[in-house]
CSV table of C-alpha atoms in Angstrom, one decimal:
chain,number,residue,atom,x,y,z
A,305,MET,CA,0.0,0.0,0.0
A,306,ASN,CA,1.4,3.4,-1.0
A,307,THR,CA,1.5,6.5,1.1
A,308,ALA,CA,-1.5,8.1,-0.6
A,309,GLU,CA,-3.6,5.0,0.0
A,310,GLN,CA,-2.6,4.9,3.7
A,311,MET,CA,-3.5,8.6,4.1
A,312,HIS,CA,-6.9,7.9,2.5
A,313,ASP,CA,-7.5,4.9,4.8
A,314,ASN,CA,-6.5,7.0,7.8
A,315,VAL,CA,-8.9,9.8,6.9
A,316,THR,CA,-11.7,7.3,6.3
A,317,LEU,CA,-11.1,5.7,9.8
A,318,ILE,CA,-11.1,9.1,11.4
A,319,LYS,CA,-14.4,10.0,9.7
A,320,GLU,CA,-16.0,6.7,10.7
A,321,ALA,CA,-14.9,7.1,14.3
A,322,SER,CA,-16.2,10.7,14.4
A,323,HIS,CA,-19.5,9.6,12.9
A,324,ALA,CA,-19.9,6.8,15.5
A,325,ARG,CA,-19.1,9.2,18.3
A,326,LYS,CA,-21.8,11.6,17.1
A,327,LEU,CA,-24.4,8.9,17.0
A,328,ARG,CA,-23.5,7.7,20.5
A,329,ARG,CA,-23.7,11.2,22.0
A,330,ILE,CA,-27.0,12.1,20.4
A,331,GLU,CA,-28.5,8.7,21.3
A,332,ALA,CA,-27.5,9.3,25.0
A,333,ALA,CA,-28.9,12.9,24.9
A,334,VAL,CA,-32.2,11.8,23.5
A,335,GLY,CA,-32.4,9.1,26.1
A,336,GLU,CA,-31.9,11.7,28.8
A,337,ILE,CA,-34.6,13.9,27.4
A,338,MET,CA,-37.1,11.0,27.3
A,339,SER,CA,-36.2,10.0,30.8
A,340,ALA,CA,-36.7,13.6,32.0
A,341,LEU,CA,-40.1,13.6,30.4
A,342,GLY,CA,-41.0,10.5,32.4
A,343,LEU,CA,-41.2,8.1,29.4
A,344,ASP,CA,-40.5,4.5,29.9
A,345,THR,CA,-37.4,4.0,27.7
A,346,THR,CA,-37.6,0.2,28.2
A,347,ASN,CA,-41.0,0.0,26.5
A,348,ASP,CA,-40.9,-2.0,23.2
A,349,SER,CA,-42.1,1.0,21.3
A,350,LEU,CA,-39.7,3.5,22.8
A,351,LYS,CA,-36.5,1.6,23.6
A,352,ASP,CA,-34.9,2.1,20.1
A,353,THR,CA,-36.1,5.7,19.7
A,354,PRO,CA,-32.8,7.3,20.9
A,355,LYS,CA,-30.9,5.3,18.3
A,356,ARG,CA,-33.5,6.1,15.5
A,357,VAL,CA,-33.4,9.8,16.3
A,358,ALA,CA,-29.6,9.8,16.3
A,359,LYS,CA,-29.4,8.2,12.9
A,360,MET,CA,-32.1,10.5,11.5
A,361,TYR,CA,-30.2,13.6,12.8
A,362,VAL,CA,-26.8,12.7,11.6
A,363,ASN,CA,-27.6,10.8,8.3
A,364,GLU,CA,-30.6,12.7,7.1
A,365,ILE,CA,-32.0,15.9,8.7
A,366,PHE,CA,-28.7,17.5,9.5
A,367,SER,CA,-26.5,15.8,6.8
A,368,GLY,CA,-25.8,19.2,5.2
A,369,LEU,CA,-23.7,20.3,8.2
A,370,HIS,CA,-20.6,18.5,7.1
A,371,GLU,CA,-21.3,17.3,3.6
A,372,ASN,CA,-19.3,18.8,0.7
A,373,ILE,CA,-21.4,18.7,-2.5
A,374,SER,CA,-19.1,20.9,-4.7
A,375,ASP,CA,-18.0,17.9,-6.8
A,376,LYS,CA,-21.7,17.1,-7.5
A,377,LEU,CA,-22.4,20.5,-8.9
A,378,LYS,CA,-20.7,20.3,-12.2
A,379,SER,CA,-21.6,23.1,-14.6
A,380,PHE,CA,-21.4,23.0,-18.4
A,381,ASP,CA,-20.3,25.5,-21.0
A,382,ASN,CA,-23.1,27.5,-22.4
A,383,THR,CA,-22.4,26.4,-26.0
A,384,TYR,CA,-25.9,27.2,-27.2
A,385,GLY,CA,-25.6,30.8,-26.1
A,386,TYR,CA,-28.8,30.9,-24.1
A,387,LYS,CA,-29.2,34.2,-22.4
A,388,GLY,CA,-32.7,34.1,-21.0
A,389,MET,CA,-33.9,33.6,-17.5
A,390,VAL,CA,-33.8,30.0,-16.1
A,391,LEU,CA,-36.3,29.6,-13.3
A,392,VAL,CA,-36.9,26.4,-11.4
A,393,ARG,CA,-40.1,26.7,-9.3
A,394,ASP,CA,-41.7,24.8,-6.4
A,395,ILE,CA,-38.6,22.9,-5.2
A,396,PRO,CA,-39.9,21.2,-2.0
A,397,PHE,CA,-37.7,21.4,1.0
A,398,HIS,CA,-37.7,20.6,4.7
A,399,SER,CA,-35.4,22.2,7.3
A,400,MET,CA,-35.3,22.6,11.1
A,401,CYS,CA,-35.8,25.8,13.0
A,402,GLU,CA,-32.7,26.3,15.0
A,403,HIS,CA,-34.6,28.1,17.8
A,404,HIS,CA,-37.0,25.3,18.7
A,405,MET,CA,-35.8,22.3,16.6
A,406,LEU,CA,-39.2,22.1,14.8
A,407,PRO,CA,-39.6,21.6,11.1
A,408,ILE,CA,-39.7,24.3,8.4
A,409,ILE,CA,-41.6,23.1,5.4
A,410,GLY,CA,-41.6,25.0,2.2
A,411,LYS,CA,-41.0,25.5,-1.5
A,412,ALA,CA,-38.0,27.2,-3.2
A,413,HIS,CA,-38.0,29.1,-6.4
A,414,VAL,CA,-34.5,29.6,-7.9
A,415,ALA,CA,-33.5,31.6,-11.0
A,416,TYR,CA,-30.4,32.7,-12.8
A,417,LEU,CA,-29.3,34.4,-16.0
A,418,PRO,CA,-26.7,32.3,-17.8
A,419,THR,CA,-23.4,33.7,-19.0
A,420,GLU,CA,-20.6,31.2,-19.8
A,421,LYS,CA,-21.9,28.4,-17.7
A,422,VAL,CA,-25.2,26.5,-17.3
A,423,LEU,CA,-26.3,24.1,-14.6
A,424,GLY,CA,-28.2,20.8,-14.9
A,425,LEU,CA,-31.7,21.3,-13.6
A,426,SER,CA,-31.5,18.6,-10.8
A,427,LYS,CA,-28.6,20.5,-9.3
A,428,PHE,CA,-30.9,23.3,-8.1
A,429,ASN,CA,-32.8,20.8,-6.0
A,430,ARG,CA,-29.5,19.4,-4.7
A,431,ILE,CA,-28.4,22.9,-3.7
A,432,VAL,CA,-31.6,23.6,-1.9
A,433,HIS,CA,-31.7,20.3,-0.1
A,434,HIS,CA,-28.0,20.6,0.9
A,435,CYS,CA,-28.4,24.0,2.5
A,436,SER,CA,-31.7,23.1,4.2
A,437,SER,CA,-30.3,19.9,5.8
A,438,ARG,CA,-29.1,21.7,8.9
A,439,PRO,CA,-30.5,23.9,11.7
A,440,GLN,CA,-31.6,27.0,10.0
A,441,VAL,CA,-33.5,30.3,10.0
A,442,GLN,CA,-35.2,31.0,6.7
A,443,GLU,CA,-33.4,34.3,6.0
A,444,ARG,CA,-30.0,32.6,6.3
A,445,LEU,CA,-31.1,29.6,4.2
A,446,THR,CA,-32.2,32.0,1.4
A,447,VAL,CA,-28.7,33.7,1.4
A,448,GLN,CA,-26.8,30.3,1.5
A,449,VAL,CA,-28.7,29.0,-1.5
A,450,ALA,CA,-28.0,32.2,-3.4
A,451,ASP,CA,-24.3,32.1,-2.4
A,452,LEU,CA,-23.8,28.5,-3.6
A,453,LEU,CA,-25.7,29.0,-6.8
A,454,SER,CA,-23.7,32.2,-7.6
A,455,GLU,CA,-20.4,30.5,-6.7
A,456,THR,CA,-21.2,27.4,-8.9
A,457,LEU,CA,-22.2,29.4,-11.9
A,458,GLY,CA,-19.8,32.3,-11.6
A,459,THR,CA,-22.5,34.9,-11.9
A,460,LYS,CA,-24.1,37.4,-9.6
A,461,ASN,CA,-27.3,37.3,-11.5
A,462,VAL,CA,-29.2,34.9,-9.3
A,463,ALA,CA,-32.5,35.0,-7.4
A,464,VAL,CA,-33.9,32.8,-4.6
A,465,VAL,CA,-37.4,33.0,-3.2
A,466,LEU,CA,-38.6,30.8,-0.4
A,467,ASP,CA,-42.1,30.3,0.8
A,468,ALA,CA,-42.4,28.3,4.0
A,469,ARG,CA,-44.5,27.2,7.0
A,470,HIS,CA,-42.8,27.1,10.4
A,471,LEU,CA,-44.1,24.5,12.8
A,472,CYS,CA,-42.6,26.5,15.7
A,473,VAL,CA,-45.4,29.0,14.9
A,474,GLU,CA,-48.0,26.4,14.2
A,475,MET,CA,-47.4,24.0,17.1
A,476,ARG,CA,-46.5,26.4,19.9
A,477,GLY,CA,-46.7,30.1,20.9
A,478,VAL,CA,-49.4,31.8,18.8
A,479,ARG,CA,-50.3,28.5,17.1
A,480,ASP,CA,-51.2,30.1,13.8
A,481,SER,CA,-51.6,27.4,11.1
A,482,ASP,CA,-52.2,29.8,8.2
A,483,ALA,CA,-49.0,31.9,8.3
A,484,VAL,CA,-46.6,31.5,5.3
A,485,THR,CA,-43.2,33.3,5.4
A,486,THR,CA,-41.6,34.6,2.2
A,487,THR,CA,-38.0,35.6,1.9
A,488,MET,CA,-36.1,36.8,-1.2
A,489,GLU,CA,-32.5,37.2,-2.2
A,490,LEU,CA,-32.4,39.1,-5.5
A,491,ARG,CA,-28.9,39.8,-6.9
A,492,GLY,CA,-27.4,41.4,-9.9
A,493,SER,CA,-29.9,42.2,-12.6
A,494,PHE,CA,-32.7,40.5,-10.6
A,495,ALA,CA,-32.5,43.4,-8.2
A,496,ASP,CA,-33.5,45.9,-10.9
A,497,GLU,CA,-34.1,45.2,-14.6
A,498,HIS,CA,-35.3,41.6,-14.3
A,499,ARG,CA,-37.1,42.0,-11.0
A,500,GLN,CA,-40.6,42.5,-12.4
A,501,GLU,CA,-40.1,39.7,-15.0
A,502,LEU,CA,-39.2,37.3,-12.1
A,503,LEU,CA,-42.1,38.3,-9.9
A,504,GLN,CA,-44.5,38.1,-12.8
A,505,GLN,CA,-43.4,34.5,-13.5
A,506,LEU,CA,-43.7,33.6,-9.8
A,507,ARG,CA,-47.3,35.0,-9.7
């Protein structure tokens, strides 16, 4: 085995150990919460709940915290010279409010104006899902999606609009089940000359 292979194996072992450590810590913490609530953690229905929650947090809901997706966002040369707006609407997403750890459920609308590069349509969904798979506030999520899109395409002409329900509003506090929050990050020409065109398409 050469030095490069050894280094790769060492890095893999370190990542696996760190992953297992996270799972154990979260599992223990969830068990403590359940015990504090007076739940019977030996009950057949509940005994594996801490383990299930730990796997869900690390592998799914919060997977975007440490995942690097840059190698999955390959752009292509704009050989056909398309200059019009590209708008992908109604991308479903789920995130978690970092204030109460309750779900944010919404749809993202993402647009850009191509220059030298274009992006495969599925990559918009991947960007939204990556940025939403972590504890979030909607405003930051909107900016992060725009940042990653702009960086990937090498253009400032990007727009991100999110419409979302917040279960921390619906399930606690005011308990308002009808409120929808909209956030917008309009950059480059979407902040002025293409703003009305975008908003008209979204309507």
